mmCIF file with all atom_site columns, C-alpha atoms in Angstrom:
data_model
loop_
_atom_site.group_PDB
_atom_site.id
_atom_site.type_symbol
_atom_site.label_atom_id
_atom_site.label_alt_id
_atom_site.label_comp_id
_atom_site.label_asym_id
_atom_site.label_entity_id
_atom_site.label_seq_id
_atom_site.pdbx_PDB_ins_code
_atom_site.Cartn_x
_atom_site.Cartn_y
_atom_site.Cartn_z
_atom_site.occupancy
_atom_site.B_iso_or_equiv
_atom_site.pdbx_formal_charge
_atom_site.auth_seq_id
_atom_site.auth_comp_id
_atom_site.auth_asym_id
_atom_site.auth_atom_id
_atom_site.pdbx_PDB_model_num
ATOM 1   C CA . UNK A 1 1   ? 153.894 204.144 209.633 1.00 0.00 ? 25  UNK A CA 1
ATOM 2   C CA . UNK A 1 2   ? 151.488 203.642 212.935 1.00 0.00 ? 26  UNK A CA 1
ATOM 3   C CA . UNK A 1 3   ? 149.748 200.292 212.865 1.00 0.00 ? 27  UNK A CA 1
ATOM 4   C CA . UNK A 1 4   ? 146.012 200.485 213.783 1.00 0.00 ? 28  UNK A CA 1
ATOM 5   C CA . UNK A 1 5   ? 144.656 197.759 216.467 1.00 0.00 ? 29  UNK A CA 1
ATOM 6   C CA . UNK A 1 6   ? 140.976 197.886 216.828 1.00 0.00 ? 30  UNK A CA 1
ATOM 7   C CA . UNK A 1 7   ? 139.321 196.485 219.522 1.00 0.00 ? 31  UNK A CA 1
ATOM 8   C CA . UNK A 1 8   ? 136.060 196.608 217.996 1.00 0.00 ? 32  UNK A CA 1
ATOM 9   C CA . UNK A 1 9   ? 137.821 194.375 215.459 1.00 0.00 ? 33  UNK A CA 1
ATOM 10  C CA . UNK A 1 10  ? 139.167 191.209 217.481 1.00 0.00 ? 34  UNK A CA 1
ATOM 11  C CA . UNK A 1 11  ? 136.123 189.576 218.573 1.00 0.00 ? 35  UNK A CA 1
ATOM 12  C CA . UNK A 1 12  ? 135.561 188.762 214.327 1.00 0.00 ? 36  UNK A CA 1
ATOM 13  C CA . UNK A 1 13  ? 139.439 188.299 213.220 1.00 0.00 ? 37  UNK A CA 1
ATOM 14  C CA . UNK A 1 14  ? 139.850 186.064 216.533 1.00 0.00 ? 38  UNK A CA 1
ATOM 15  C CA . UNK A 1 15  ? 136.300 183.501 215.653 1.00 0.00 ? 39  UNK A CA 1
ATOM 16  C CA . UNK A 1 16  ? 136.712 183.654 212.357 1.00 0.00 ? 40  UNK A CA 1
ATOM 17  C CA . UNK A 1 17  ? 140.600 183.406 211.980 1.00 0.00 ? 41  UNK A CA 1
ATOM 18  C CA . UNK A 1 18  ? 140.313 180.149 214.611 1.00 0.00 ? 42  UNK A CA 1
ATOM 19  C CA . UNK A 1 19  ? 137.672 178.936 212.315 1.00 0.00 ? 43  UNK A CA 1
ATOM 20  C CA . UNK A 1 20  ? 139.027 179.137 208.943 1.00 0.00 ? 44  UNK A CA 1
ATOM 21  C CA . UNK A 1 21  ? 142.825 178.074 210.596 1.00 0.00 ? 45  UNK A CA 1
ATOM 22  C CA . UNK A 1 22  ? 141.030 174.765 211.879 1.00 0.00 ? 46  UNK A CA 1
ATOM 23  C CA . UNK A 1 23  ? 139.110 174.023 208.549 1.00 0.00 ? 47  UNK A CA 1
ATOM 24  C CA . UNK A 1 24  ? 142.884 174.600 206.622 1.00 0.00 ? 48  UNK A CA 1
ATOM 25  C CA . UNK A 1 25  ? 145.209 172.415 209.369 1.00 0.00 ? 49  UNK A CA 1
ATOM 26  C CA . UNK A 1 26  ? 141.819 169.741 208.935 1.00 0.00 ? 50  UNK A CA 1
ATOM 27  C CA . UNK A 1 27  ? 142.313 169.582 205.276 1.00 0.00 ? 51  UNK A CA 1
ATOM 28  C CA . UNK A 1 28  ? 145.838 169.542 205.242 1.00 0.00 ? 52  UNK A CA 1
ATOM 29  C CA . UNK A 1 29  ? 145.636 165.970 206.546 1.00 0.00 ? 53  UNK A CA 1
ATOM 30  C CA . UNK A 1 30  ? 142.626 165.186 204.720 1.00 0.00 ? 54  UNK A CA 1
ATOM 31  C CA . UNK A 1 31  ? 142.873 161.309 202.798 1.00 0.00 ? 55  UNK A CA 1
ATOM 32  C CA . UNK A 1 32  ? 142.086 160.586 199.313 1.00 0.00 ? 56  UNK A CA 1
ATOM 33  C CA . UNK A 1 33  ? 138.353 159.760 199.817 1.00 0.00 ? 57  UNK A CA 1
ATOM 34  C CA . UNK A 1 34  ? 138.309 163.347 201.636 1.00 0.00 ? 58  UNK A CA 1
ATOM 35  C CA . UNK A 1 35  ? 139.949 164.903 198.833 1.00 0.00 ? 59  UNK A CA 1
ATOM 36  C CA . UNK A 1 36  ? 138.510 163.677 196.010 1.00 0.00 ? 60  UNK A CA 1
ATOM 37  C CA . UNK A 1 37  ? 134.695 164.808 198.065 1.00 0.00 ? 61  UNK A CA 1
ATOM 38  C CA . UNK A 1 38  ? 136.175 168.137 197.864 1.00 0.00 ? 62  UNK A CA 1
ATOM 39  C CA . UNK A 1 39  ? 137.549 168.440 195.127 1.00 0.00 ? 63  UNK A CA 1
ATOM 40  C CA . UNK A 1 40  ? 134.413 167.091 192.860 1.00 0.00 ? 64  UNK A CA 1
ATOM 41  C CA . UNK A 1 41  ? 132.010 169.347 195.495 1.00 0.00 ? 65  UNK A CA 1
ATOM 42  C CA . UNK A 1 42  ? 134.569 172.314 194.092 1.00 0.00 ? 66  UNK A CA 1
ATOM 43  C CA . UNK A 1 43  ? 134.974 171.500 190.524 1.00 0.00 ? 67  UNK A CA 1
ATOM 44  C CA . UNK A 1 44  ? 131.329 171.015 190.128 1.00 0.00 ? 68  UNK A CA 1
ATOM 45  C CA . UNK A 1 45  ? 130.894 174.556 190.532 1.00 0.00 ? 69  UNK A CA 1
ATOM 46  C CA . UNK A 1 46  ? 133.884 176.324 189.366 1.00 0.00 ? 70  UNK A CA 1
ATOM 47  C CA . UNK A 1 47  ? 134.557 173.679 186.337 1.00 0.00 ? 71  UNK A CA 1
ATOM 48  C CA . UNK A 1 48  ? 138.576 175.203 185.653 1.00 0.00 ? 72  UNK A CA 1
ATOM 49  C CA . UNK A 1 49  ? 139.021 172.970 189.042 1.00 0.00 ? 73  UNK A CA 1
ATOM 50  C CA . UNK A 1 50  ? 138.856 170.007 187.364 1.00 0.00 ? 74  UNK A CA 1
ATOM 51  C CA . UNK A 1 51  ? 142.185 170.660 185.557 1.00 0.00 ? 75  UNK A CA 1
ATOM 52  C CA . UNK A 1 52  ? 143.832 170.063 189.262 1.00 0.00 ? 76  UNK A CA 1
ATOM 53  C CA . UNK A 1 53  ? 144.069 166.560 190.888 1.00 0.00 ? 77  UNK A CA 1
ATOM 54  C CA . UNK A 1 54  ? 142.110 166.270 194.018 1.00 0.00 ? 78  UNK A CA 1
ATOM 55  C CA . UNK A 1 55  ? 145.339 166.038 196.203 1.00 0.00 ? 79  UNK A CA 1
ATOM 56  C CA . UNK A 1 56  ? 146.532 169.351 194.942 1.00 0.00 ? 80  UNK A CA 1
ATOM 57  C CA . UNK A 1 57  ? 143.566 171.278 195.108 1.00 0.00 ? 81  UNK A CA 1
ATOM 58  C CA . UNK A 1 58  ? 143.144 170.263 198.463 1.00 0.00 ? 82  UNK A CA 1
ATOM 59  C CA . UNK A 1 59  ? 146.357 171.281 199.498 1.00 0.00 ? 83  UNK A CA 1
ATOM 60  C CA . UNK A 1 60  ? 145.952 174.780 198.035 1.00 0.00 ? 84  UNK A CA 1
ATOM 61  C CA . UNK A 1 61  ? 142.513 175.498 199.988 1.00 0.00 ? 85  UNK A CA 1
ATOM 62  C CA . UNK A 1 62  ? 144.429 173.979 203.086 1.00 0.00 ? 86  UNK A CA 1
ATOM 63  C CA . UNK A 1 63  ? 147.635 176.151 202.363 1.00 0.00 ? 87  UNK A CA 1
ATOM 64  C CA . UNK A 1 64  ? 145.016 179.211 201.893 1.00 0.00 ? 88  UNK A CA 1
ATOM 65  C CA . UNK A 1 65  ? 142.892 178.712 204.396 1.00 0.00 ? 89  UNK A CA 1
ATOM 66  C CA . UNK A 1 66  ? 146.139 178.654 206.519 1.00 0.00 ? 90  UNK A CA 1
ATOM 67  C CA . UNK A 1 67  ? 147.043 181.491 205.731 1.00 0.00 ? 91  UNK A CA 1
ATOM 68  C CA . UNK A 1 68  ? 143.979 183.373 205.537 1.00 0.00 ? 92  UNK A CA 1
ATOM 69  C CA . UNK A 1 69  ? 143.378 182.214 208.842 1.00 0.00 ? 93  UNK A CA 1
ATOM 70  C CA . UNK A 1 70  ? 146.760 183.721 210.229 1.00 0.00 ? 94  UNK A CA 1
ATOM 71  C CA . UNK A 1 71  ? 146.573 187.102 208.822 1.00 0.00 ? 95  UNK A CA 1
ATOM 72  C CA . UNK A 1 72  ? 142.909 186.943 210.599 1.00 0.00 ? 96  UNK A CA 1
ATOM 73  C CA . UNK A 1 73  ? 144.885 186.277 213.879 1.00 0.00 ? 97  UNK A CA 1
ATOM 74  C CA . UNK A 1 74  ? 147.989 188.335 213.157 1.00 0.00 ? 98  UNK A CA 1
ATOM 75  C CA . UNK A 1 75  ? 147.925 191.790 214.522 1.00 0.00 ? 99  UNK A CA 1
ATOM 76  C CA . UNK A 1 76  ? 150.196 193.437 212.214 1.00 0.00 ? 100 UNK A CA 1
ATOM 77  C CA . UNK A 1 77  ? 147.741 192.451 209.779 1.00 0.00 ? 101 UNK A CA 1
ATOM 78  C CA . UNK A 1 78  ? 145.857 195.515 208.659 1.00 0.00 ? 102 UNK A CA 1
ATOM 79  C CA . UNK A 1 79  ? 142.332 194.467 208.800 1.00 0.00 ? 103 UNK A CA 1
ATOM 80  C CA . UNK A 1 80  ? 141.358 195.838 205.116 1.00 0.00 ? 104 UNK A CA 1
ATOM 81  C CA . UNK A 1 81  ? 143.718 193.239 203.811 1.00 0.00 ? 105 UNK A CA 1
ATOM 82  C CA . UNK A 1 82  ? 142.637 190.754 206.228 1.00 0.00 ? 106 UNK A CA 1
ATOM 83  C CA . UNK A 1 83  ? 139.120 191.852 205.065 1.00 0.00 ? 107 UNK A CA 1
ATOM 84  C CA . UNK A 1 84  ? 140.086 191.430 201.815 1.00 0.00 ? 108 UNK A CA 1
ATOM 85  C CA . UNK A 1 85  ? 141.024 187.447 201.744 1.00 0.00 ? 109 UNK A CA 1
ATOM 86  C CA . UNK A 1 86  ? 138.021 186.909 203.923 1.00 0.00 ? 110 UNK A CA 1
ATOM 87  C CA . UNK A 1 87  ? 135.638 188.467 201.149 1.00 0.00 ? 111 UNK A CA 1
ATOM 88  C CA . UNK A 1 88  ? 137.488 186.793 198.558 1.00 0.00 ? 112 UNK A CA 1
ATOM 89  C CA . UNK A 1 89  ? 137.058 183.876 200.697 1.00 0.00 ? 113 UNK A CA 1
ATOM 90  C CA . UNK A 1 90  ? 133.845 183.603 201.687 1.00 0.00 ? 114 UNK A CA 1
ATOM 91  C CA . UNK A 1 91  ? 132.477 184.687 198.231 1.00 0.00 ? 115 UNK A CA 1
ATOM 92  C CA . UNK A 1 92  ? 133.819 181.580 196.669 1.00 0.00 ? 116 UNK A CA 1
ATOM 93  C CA . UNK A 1 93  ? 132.201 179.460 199.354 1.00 0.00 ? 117 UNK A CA 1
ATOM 94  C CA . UNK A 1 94  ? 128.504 181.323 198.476 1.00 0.00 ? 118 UNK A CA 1
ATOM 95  C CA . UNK A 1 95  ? 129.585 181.175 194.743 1.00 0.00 ? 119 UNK A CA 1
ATOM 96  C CA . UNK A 1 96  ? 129.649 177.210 195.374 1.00 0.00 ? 120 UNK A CA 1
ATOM 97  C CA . UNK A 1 97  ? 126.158 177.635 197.166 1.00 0.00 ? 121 UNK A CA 1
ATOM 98  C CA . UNK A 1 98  ? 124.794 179.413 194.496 1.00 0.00 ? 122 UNK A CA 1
ATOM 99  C CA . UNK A 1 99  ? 125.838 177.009 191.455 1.00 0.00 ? 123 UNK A CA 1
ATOM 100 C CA . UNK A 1 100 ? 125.660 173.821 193.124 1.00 0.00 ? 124 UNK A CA 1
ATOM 101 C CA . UNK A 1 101 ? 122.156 171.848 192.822 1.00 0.00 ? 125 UNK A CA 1
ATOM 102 C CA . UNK A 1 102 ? 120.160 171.337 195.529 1.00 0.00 ? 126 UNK A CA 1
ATOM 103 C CA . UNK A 1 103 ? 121.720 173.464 197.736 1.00 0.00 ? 127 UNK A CA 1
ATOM 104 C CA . UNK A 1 104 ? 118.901 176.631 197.760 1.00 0.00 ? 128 UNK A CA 1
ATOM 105 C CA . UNK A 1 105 ? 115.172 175.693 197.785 1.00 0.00 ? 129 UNK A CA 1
ATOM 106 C CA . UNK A 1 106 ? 113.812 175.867 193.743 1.00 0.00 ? 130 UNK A CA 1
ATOM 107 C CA . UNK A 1 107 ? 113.762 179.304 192.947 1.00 0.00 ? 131 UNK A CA 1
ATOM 108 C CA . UNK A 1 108 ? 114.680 180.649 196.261 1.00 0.00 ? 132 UNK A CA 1
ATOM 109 C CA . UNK A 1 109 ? 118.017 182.193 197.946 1.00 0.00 ? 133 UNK A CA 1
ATOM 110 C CA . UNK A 1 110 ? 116.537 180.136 200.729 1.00 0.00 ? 134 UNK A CA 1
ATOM 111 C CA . UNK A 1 111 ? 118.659 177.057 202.029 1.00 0.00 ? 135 UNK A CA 1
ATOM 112 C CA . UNK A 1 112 ? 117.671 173.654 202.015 1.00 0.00 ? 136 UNK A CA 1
ATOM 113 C CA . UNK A 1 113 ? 119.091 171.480 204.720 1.00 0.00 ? 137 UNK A CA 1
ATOM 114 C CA . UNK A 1 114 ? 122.094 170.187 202.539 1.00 0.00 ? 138 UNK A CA 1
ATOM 115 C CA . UNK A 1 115 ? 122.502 173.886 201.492 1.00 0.00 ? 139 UNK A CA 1
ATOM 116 C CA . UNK A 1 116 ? 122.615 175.426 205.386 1.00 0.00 ? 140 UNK A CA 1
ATOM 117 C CA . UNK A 1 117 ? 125.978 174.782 205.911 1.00 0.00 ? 141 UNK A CA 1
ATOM 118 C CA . UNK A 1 118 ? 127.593 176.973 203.049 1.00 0.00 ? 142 UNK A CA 1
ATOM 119 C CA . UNK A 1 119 ? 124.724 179.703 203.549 1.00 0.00 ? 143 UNK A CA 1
ATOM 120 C CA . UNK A 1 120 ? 125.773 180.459 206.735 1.00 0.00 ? 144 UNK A CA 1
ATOM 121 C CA . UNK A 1 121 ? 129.288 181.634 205.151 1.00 0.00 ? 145 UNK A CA 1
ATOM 122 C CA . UNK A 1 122 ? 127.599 184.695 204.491 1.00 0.00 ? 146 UNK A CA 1
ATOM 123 C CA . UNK A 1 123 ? 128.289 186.001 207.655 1.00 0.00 ? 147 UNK A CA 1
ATOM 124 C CA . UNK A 1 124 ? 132.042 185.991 206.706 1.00 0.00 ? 148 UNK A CA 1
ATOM 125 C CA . UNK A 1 125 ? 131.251 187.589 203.506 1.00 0.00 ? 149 UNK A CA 1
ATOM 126 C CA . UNK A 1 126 ? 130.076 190.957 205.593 1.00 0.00 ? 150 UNK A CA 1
ATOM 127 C CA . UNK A 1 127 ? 132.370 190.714 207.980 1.00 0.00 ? 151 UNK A CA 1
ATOM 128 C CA . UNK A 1 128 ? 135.510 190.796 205.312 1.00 0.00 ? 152 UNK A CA 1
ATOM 129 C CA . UNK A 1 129 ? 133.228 193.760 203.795 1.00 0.00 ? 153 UNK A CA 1
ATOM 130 C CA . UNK A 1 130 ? 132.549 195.204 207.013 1.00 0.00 ? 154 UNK A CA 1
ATOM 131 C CA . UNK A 1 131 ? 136.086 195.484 207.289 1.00 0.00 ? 155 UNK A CA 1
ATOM 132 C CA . UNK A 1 132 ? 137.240 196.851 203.593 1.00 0.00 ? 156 UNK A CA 1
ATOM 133 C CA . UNK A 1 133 ? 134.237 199.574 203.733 1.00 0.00 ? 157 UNK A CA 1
ATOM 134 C CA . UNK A 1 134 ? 136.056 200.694 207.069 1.00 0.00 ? 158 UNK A CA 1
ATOM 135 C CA . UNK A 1 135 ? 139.599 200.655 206.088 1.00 0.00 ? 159 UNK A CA 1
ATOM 136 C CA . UNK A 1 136 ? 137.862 202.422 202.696 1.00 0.00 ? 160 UNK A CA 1
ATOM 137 C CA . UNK A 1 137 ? 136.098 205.101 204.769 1.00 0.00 ? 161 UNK A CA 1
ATOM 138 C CA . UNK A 1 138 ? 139.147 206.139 207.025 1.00 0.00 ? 162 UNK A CA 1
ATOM 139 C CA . UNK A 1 139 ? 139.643 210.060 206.547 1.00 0.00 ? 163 UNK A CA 1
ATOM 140 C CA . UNK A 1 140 ? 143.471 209.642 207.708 1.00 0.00 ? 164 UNK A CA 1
ATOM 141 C CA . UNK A 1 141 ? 144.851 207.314 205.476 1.00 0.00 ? 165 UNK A CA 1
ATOM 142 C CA . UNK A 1 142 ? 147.345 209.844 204.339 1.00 0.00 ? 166 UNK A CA 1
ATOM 143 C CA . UNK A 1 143 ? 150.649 208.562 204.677 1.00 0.00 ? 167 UNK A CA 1
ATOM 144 C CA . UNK A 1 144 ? 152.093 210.229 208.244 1.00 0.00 ? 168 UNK A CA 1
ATOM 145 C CA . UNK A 1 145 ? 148.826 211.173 209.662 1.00 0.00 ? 169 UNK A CA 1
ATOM 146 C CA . UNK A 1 146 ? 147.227 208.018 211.068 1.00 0.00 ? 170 UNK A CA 1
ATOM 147 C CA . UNK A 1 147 ? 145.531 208.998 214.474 1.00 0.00 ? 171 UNK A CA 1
ATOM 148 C CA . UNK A 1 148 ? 142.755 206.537 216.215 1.00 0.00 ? 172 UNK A CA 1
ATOM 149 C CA . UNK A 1 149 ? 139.459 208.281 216.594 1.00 0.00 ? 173 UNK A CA 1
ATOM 150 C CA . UNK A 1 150 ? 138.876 208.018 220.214 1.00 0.00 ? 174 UNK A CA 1
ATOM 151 C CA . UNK A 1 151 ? 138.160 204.606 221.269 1.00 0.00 ? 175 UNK A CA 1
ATOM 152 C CA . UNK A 1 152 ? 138.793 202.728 218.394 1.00 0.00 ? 176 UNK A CA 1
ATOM 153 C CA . UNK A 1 153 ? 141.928 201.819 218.574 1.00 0.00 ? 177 UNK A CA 1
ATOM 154 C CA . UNK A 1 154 ? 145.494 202.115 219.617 1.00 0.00 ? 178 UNK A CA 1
ATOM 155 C CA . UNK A 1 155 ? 148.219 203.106 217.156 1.00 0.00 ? 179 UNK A CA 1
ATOM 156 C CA . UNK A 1 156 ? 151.593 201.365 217.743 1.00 0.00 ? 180 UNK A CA 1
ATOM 157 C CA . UNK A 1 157 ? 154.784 201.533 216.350 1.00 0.00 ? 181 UNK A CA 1
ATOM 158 C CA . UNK A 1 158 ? 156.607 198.936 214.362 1.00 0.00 ? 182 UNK A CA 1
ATOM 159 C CA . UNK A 1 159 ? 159.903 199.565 216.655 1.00 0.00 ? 183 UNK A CA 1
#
């Protein structure tokens, strides 16, 4: 099985991997106070939160934004699963936008200043799409036939 490396594909996995890898090792140390902000921030919008205490949900999004950061940075991570975690991701952080008051401008998509931070997460959201739609649209994805296009890549071996 050839692994594809697209160069096209590193300036995204290698800002948004540092990114999200930061905002997890951050949160892994977070305090109480820091937990409990998230945590009530997170619970308010997806209520089945609440059933977690604030320490453990915080761990989770740090242990997940860990790792989602890592398989952004990995190589030998295929970028339609990387893609994948980053839509999942980044959906839930606009799904938080969306439900949480004061957030959008009344009866607008439009951000208020409170709400800018989060918005801007929807630049994550197409690039995890960009990258399913591409791993989706690949005409060699038969198993034994994986060629780059020209200049797209470089296909290496696992060896």
């Amino acid at each position: 099985m050839a692994l594809r490396l697209k160069v096209h594909h590193w300036p995204s996995r290698l800002a948004v991997g540092a990114i999200v890898l930061d905002s997890g090792l951050t949160k892994r140390a977070a305090d109480e106070q820091a937990a409990a902000r998230l945590h009530l921030f997170a619970s308010n919008a997806y209520p089945l939160m609440k059933r977690l205490d604030a320490r453990t949900f915080t761990k989770l999004v740090a242990y997940g934004e860990v790792a989602l950061g890592a398989a952004l940075l990995l190589p030998f991570v295929p970028a339609g699963v990387a893609g994948v975690g980053l839509t999942a991701f980044s959906a839930g952080l606009l799904g938080m936008y969306l439900r949480t008051p004061g957030m959008r401008q009344k009866g607008s998509l439009r951000p208020t200043e409170q709400g800018l931070a989060l918005a801007q997460d929807a630049w994550m959201l197409g690039i995890g799409l960009g990258f399913i739609v591409e791993e989706l649209s690949r005409t060699d994805r038969l198993v034994g036939t994986s060629k780059p296009a020209a200049g797209t890549g470089v296909a290496c071996s696992p060896r």
